[in-house]
CSV table of N, CA, C and O in Angstrom, one decimal:
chain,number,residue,atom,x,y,z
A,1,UNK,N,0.2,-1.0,-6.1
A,1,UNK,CA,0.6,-2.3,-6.6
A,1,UNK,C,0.1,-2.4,-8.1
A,1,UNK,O,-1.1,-2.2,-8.4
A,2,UNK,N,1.2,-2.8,-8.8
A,2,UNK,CA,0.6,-2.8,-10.4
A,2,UNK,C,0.1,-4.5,-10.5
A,2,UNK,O,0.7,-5.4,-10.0
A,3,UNK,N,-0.8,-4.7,-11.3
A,3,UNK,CA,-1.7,-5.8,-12.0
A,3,UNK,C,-0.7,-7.1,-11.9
A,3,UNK,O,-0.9,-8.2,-11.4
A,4,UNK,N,0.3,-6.7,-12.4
A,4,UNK,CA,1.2,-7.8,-12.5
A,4,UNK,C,2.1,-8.0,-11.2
A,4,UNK,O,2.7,-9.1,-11.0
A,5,UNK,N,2.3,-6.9,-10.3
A,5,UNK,CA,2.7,-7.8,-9.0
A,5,UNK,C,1.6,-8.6,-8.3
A,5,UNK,O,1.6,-9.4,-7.4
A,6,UNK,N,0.6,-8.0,-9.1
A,6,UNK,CA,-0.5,-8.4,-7.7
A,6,UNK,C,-0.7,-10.1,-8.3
A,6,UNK,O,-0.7,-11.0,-7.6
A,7,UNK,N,-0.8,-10.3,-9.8
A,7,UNK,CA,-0.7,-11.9,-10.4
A,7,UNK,C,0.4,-12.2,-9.7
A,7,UNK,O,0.2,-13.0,-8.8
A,8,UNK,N,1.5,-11.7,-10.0
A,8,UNK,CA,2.8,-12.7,-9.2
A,8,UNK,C,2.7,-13.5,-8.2
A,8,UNK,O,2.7,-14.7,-8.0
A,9,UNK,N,2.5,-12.4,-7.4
A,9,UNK,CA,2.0,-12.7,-5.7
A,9,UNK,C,1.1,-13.9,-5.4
A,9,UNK,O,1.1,-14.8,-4.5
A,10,UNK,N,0.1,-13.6,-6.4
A,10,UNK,CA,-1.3,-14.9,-6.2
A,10,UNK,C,-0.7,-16.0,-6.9
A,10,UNK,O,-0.7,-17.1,-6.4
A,11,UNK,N,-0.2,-15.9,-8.1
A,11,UNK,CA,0.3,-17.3,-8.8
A,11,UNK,C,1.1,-18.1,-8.1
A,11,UNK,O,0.8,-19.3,-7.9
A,12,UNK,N,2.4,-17.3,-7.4
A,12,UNK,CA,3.6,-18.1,-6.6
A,12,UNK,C,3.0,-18.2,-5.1
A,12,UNK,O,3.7,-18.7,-4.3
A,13,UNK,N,1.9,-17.8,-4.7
A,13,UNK,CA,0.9,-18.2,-3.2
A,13,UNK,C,2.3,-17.6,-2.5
A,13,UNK,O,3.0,-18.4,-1.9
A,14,UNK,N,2.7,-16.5,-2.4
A,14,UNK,CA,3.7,-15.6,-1.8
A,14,UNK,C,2.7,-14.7,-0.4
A,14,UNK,O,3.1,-14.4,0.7
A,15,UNK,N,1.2,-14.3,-1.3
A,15,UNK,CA,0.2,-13.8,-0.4
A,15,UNK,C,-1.3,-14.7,-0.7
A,15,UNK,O,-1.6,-15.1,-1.8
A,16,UNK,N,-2.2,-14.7,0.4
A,16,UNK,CA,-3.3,-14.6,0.1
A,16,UNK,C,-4.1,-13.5,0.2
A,16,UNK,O,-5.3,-13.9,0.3
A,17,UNK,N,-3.8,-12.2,0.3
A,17,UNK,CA,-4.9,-11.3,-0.6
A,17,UNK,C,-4.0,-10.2,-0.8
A,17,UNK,O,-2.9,-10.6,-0.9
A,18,UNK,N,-4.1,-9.2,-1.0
A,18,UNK,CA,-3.7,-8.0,-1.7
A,18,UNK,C,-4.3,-7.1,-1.8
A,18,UNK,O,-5.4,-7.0,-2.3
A,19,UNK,N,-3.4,-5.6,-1.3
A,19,UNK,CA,-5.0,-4.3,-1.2
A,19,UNK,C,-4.2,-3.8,-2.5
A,19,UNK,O,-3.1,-3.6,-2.9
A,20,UNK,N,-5.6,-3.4,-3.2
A,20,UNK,CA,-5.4,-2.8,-4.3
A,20,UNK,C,-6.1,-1.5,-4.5
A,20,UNK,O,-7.3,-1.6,-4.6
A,21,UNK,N,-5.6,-0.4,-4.5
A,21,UNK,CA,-6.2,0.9,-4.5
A,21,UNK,C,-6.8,1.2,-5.7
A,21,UNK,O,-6.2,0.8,-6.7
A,22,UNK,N,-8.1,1.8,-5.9
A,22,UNK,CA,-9.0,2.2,-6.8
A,22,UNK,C,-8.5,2.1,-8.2
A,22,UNK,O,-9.0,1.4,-9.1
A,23,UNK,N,-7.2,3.0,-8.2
A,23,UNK,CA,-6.8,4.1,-9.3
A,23,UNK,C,-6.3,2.5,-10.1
A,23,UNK,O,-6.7,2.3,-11.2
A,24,UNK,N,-5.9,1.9,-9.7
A,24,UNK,CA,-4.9,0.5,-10.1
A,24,UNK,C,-6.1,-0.7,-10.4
A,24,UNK,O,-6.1,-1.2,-11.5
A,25,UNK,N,-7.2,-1.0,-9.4
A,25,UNK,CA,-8.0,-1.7,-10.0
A,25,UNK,C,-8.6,-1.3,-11.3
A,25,UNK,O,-8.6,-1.9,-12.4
A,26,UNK,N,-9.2,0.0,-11.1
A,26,UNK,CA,-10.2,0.6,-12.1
A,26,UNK,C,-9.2,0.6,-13.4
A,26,UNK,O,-9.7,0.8,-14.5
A,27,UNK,N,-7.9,0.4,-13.2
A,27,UNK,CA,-6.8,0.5,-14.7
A,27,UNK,C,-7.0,-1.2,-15.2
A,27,UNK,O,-6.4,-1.4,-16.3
A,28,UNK,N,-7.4,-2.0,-14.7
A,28,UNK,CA,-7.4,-3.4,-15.5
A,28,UNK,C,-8.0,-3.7,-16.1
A,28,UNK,O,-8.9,-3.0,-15.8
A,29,UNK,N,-8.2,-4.1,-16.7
A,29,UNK,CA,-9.1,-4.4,-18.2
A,29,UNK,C,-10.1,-6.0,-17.6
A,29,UNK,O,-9.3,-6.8,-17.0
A,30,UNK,N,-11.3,-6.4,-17.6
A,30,UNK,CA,-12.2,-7.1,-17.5
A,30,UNK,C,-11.3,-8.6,-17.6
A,30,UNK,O,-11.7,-9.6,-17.0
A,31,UNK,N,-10.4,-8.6,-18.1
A,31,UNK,CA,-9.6,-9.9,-18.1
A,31,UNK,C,-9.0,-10.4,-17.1
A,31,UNK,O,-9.0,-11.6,-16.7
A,32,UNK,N,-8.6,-9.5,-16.9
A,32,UNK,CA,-7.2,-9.3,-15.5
A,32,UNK,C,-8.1,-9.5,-14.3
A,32,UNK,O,-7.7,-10.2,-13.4
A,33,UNK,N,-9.6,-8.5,-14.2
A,33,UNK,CA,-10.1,-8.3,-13.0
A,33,UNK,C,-11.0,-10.3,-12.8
A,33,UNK,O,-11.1,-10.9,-11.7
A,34,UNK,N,-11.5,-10.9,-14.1
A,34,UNK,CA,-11.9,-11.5,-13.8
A,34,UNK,C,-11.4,-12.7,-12.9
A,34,UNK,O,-12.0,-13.5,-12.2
A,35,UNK,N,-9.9,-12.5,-13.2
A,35,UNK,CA,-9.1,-13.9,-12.3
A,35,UNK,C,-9.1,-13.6,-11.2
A,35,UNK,O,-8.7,-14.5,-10.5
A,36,UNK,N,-9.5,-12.5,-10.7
A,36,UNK,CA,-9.4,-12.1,-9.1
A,36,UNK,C,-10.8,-12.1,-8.2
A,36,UNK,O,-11.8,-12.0,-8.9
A,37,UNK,N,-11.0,-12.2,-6.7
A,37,UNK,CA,-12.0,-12.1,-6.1
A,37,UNK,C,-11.8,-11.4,-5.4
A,37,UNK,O,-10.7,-11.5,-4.8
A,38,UNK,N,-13.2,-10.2,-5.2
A,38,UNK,CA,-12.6,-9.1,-4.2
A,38,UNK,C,-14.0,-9.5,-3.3
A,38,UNK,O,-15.2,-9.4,-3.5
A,39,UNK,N,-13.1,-9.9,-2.3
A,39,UNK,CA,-13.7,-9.9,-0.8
A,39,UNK,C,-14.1,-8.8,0.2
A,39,UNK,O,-14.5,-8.8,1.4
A,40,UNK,N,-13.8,-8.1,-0.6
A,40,UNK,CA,-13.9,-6.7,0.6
A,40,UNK,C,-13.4,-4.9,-0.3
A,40,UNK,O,-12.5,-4.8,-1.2
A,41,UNK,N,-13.9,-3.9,0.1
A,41,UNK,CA,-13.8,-3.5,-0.2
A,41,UNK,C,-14.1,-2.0,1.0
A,41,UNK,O,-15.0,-2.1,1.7
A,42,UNK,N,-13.2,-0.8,1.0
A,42,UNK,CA,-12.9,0.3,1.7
A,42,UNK,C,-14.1,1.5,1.1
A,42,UNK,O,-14.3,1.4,-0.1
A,43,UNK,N,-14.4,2.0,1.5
A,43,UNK,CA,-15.4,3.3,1.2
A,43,UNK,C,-14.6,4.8,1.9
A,43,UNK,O,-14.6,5.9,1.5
A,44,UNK,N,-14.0,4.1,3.0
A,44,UNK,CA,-13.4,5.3,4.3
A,44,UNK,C,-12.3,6.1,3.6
A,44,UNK,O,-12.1,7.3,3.7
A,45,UNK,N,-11.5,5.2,2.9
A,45,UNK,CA,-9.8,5.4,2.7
A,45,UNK,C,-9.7,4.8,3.6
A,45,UNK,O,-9.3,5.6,4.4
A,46,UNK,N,-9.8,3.5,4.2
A,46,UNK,CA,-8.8,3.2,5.6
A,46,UNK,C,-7.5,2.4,5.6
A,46,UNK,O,-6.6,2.2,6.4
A,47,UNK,N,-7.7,2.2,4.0
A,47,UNK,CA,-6.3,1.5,3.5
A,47,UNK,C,-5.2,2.4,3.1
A,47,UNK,O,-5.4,3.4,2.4
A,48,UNK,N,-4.0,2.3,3.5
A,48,UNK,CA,-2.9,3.2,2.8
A,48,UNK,C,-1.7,2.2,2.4
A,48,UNK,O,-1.5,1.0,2.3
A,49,UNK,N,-0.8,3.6,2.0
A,49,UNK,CA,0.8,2.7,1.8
A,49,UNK,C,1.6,2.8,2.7
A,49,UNK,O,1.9,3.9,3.3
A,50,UNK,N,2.2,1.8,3.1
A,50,UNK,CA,2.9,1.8,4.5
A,50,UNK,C,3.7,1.3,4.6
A,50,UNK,O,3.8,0.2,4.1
A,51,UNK,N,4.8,1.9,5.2
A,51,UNK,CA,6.3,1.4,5.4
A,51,UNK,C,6.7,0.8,6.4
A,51,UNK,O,6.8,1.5,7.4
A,52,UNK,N,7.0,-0.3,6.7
A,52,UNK,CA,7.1,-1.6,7.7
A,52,UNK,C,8.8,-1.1,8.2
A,52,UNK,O,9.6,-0.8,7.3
A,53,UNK,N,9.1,-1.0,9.3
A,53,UNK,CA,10.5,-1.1,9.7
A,53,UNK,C,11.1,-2.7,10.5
A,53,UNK,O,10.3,-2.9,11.4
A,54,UNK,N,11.8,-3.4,10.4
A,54,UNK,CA,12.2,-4.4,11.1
A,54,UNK,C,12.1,-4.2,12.2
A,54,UNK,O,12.0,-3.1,12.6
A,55,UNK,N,12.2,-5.5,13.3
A,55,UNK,CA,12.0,-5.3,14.7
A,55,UNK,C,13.1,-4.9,15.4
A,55,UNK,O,13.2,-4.5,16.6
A,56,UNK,N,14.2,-5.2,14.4
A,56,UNK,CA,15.6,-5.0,15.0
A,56,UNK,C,16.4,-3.5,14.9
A,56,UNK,O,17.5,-3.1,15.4
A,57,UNK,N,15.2,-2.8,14.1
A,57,UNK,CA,15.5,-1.5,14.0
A,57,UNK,C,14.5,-0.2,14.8
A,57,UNK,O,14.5,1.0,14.7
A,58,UNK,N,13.7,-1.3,15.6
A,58,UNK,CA,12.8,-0.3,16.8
A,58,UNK,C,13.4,0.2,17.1
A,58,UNK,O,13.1,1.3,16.9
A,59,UNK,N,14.7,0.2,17.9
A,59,UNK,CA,15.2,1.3,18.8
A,59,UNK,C,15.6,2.9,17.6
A,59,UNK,O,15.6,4.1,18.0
A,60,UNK,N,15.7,2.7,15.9
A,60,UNK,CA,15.7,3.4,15.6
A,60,UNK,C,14.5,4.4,14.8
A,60,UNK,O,14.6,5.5,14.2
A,61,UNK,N,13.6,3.5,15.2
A,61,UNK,CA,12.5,4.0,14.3
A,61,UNK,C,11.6,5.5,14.1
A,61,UNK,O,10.7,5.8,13.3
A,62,UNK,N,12.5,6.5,15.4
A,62,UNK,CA,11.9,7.6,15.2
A,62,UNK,C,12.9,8.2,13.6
A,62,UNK,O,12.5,8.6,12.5
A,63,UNK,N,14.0,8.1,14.1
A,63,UNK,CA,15.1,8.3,12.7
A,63,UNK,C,14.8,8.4,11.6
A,63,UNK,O,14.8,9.3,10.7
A,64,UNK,N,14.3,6.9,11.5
A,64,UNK,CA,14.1,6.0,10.3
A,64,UNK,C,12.6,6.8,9.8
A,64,UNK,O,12.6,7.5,8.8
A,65,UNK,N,11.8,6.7,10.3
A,65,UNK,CA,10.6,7.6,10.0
A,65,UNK,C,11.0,9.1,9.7
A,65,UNK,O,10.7,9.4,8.5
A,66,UNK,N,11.5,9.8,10.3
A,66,UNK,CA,11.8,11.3,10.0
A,66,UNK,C,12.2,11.7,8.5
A,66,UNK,O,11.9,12.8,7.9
A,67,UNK,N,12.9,10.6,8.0
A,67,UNK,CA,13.2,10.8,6.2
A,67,UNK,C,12.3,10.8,5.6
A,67,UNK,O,11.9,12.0,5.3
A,68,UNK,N,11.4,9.8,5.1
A,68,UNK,CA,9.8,9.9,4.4
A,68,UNK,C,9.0,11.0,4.9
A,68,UNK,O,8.5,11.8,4.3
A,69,UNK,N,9.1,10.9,6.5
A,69,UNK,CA,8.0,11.9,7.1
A,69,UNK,C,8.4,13.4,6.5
A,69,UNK,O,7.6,14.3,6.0
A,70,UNK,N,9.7,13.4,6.6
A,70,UNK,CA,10.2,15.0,6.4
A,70,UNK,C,10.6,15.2,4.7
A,70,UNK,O,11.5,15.9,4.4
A,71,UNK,N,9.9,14.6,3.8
A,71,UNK,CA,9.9,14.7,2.7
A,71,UNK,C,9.4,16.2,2.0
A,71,UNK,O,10.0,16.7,1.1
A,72,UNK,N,8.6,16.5,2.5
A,72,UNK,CA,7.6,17.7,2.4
A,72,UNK,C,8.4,19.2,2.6
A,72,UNK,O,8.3,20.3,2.0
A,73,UNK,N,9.2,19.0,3.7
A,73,UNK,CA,9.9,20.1,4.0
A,73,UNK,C,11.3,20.4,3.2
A,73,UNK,O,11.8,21.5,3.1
A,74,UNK,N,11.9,18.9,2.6
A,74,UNK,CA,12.6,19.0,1.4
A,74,UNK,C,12.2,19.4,0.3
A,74,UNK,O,11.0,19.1,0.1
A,75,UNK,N,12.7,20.2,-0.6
A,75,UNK,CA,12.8,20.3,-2.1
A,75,UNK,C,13.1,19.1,-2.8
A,75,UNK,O,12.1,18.5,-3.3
A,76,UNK,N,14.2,18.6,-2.8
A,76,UNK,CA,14.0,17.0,-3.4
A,76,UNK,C,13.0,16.2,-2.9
A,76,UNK,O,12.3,15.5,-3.7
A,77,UNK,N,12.8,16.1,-1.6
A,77,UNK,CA,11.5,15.0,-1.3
A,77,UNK,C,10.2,15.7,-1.8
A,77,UNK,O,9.4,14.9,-2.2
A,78,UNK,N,9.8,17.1,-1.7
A,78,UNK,CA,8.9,17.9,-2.3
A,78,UNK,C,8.7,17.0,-3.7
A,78,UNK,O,7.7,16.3,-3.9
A,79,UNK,N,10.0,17.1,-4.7
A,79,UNK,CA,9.6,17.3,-6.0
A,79,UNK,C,9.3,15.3,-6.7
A,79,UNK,O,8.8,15.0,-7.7
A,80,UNK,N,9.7,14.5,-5.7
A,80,UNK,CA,9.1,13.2,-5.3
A,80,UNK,C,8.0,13.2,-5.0
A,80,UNK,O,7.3,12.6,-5.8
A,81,UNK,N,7.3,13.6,-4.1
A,81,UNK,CA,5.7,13.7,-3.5
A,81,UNK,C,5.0,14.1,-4.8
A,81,UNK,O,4.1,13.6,-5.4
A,82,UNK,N,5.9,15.3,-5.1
A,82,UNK,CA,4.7,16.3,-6.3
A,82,UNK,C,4.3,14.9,-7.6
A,82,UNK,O,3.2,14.5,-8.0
A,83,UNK,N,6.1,14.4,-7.9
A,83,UNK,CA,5.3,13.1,-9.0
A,83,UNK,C,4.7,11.6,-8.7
A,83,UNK,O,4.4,10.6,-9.4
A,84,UNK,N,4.7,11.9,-7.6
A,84,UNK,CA,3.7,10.7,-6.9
A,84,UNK,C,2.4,11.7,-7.1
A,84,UNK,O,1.7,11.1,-7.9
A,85,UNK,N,1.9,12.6,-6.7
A,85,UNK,CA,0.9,12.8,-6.5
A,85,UNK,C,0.4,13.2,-5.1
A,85,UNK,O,-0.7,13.7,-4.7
A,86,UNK,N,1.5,12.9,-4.4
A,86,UNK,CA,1.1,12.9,-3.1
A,86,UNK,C,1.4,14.6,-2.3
A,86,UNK,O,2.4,15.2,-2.6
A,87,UNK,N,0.5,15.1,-1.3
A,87,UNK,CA,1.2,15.9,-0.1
A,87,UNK,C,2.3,15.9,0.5
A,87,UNK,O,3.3,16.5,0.1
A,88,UNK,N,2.1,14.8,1.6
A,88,UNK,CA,3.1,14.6,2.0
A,88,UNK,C,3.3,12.7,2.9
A,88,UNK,O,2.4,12.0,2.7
A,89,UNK,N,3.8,12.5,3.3
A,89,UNK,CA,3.4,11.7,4.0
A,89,UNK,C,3.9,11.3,5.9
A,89,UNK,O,4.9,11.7,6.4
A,90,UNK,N,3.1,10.7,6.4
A,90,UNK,CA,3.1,10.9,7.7
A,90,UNK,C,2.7,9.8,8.3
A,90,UNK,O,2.1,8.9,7.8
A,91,UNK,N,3.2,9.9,9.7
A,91,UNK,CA,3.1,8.6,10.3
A,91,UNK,C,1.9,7.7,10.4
A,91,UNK,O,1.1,7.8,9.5
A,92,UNK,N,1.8,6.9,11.3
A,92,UNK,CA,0.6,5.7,11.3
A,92,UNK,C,0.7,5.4,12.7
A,92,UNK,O,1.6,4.7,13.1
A,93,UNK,N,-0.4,5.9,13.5
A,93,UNK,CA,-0.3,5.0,14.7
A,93,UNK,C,-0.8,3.8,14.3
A,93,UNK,O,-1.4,3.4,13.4
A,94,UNK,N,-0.1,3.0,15.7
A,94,UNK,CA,-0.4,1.4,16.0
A,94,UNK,C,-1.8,1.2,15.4
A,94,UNK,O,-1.9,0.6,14.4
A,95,UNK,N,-2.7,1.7,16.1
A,95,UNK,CA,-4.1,1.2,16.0
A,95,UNK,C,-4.5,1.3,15.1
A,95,UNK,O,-5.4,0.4,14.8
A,96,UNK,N,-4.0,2.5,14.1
A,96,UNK,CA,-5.0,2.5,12.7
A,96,UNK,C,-4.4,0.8,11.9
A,96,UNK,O,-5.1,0.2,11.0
A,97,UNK,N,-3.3,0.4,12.4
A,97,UNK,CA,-3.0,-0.8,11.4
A,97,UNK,C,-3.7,-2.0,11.9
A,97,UNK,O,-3.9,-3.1,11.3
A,98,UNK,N,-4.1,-1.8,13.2
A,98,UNK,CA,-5.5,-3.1,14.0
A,98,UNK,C,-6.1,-3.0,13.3
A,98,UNK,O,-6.8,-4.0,13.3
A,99,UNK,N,-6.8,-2.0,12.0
A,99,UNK,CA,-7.9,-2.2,11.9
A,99,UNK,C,-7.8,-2.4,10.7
A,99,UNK,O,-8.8,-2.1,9.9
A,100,UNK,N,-6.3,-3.0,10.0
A,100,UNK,CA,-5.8,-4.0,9.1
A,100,UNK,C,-6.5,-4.8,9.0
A,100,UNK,O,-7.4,-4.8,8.1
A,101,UNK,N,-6.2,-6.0,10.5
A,101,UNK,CA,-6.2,-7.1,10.5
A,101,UNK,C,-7.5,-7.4,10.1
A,101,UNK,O,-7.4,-8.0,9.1
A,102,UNK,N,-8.6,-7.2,10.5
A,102,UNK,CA,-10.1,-7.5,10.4
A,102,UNK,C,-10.3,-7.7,8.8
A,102,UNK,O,-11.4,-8.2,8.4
A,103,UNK,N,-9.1,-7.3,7.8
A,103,UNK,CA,-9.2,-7.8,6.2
A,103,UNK,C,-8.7,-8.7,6.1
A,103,UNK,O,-7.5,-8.9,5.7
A,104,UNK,N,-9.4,-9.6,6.6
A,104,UNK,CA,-8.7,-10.9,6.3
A,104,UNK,C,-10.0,-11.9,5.2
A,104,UNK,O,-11.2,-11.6,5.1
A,105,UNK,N,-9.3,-13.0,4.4
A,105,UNK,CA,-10.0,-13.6,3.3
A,105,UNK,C,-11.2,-14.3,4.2
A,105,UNK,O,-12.0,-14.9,3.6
């Protein structure tokens, strides 16, 4: 999330809080960081990026996962991951996202 979605979000009360990953905090300048309060903060990595599917598309959702998931084994999705930075990426059980909720303000 860049600086300015994360203002957006808080100005228009769209969210009340917002996970913001190291690389992205640590890029704001003392200005930006002072309008914000961080309530909490991760040591583990237990935060990630995560792709939400609609309820109406459960019955498809192994499908729907297999494209991101199978990024890795593509050359085009390969050369995406590579400019992200990333490996690859892979699913999420249920439970790891329970232990979401407990970030609450």
């Amino acid at each position: 999330m860049t600086w300015r979605v994360l203002s957006d979000a808080c100005r228009i009360r769209s969210s009340f809080f917002e996970i913001v990953f190291n690389e992205t905090w640590a890029s704001l300048n003392n200005n930006i960081r002072s309008a914000f309060k961080v309530f909490g903060e991760t040591k583990n990595g237990m935060a990630f990026h995560c792709f939400m599917v609609d309820p109406a598309w459960a019955g498809a959702l192994a499908r729907v996962q297999a494209v991101p998931c199978g990024m890795a084994d593509d050359p085009s999705g390969k050369n995406i991951l590579d400019e992200l930075g990333f490996r690859a990426l892979e699913p999420v059980d249920a439970s790891a996202l329970e232990k979401l909720k407990t970030l609450t303000p």
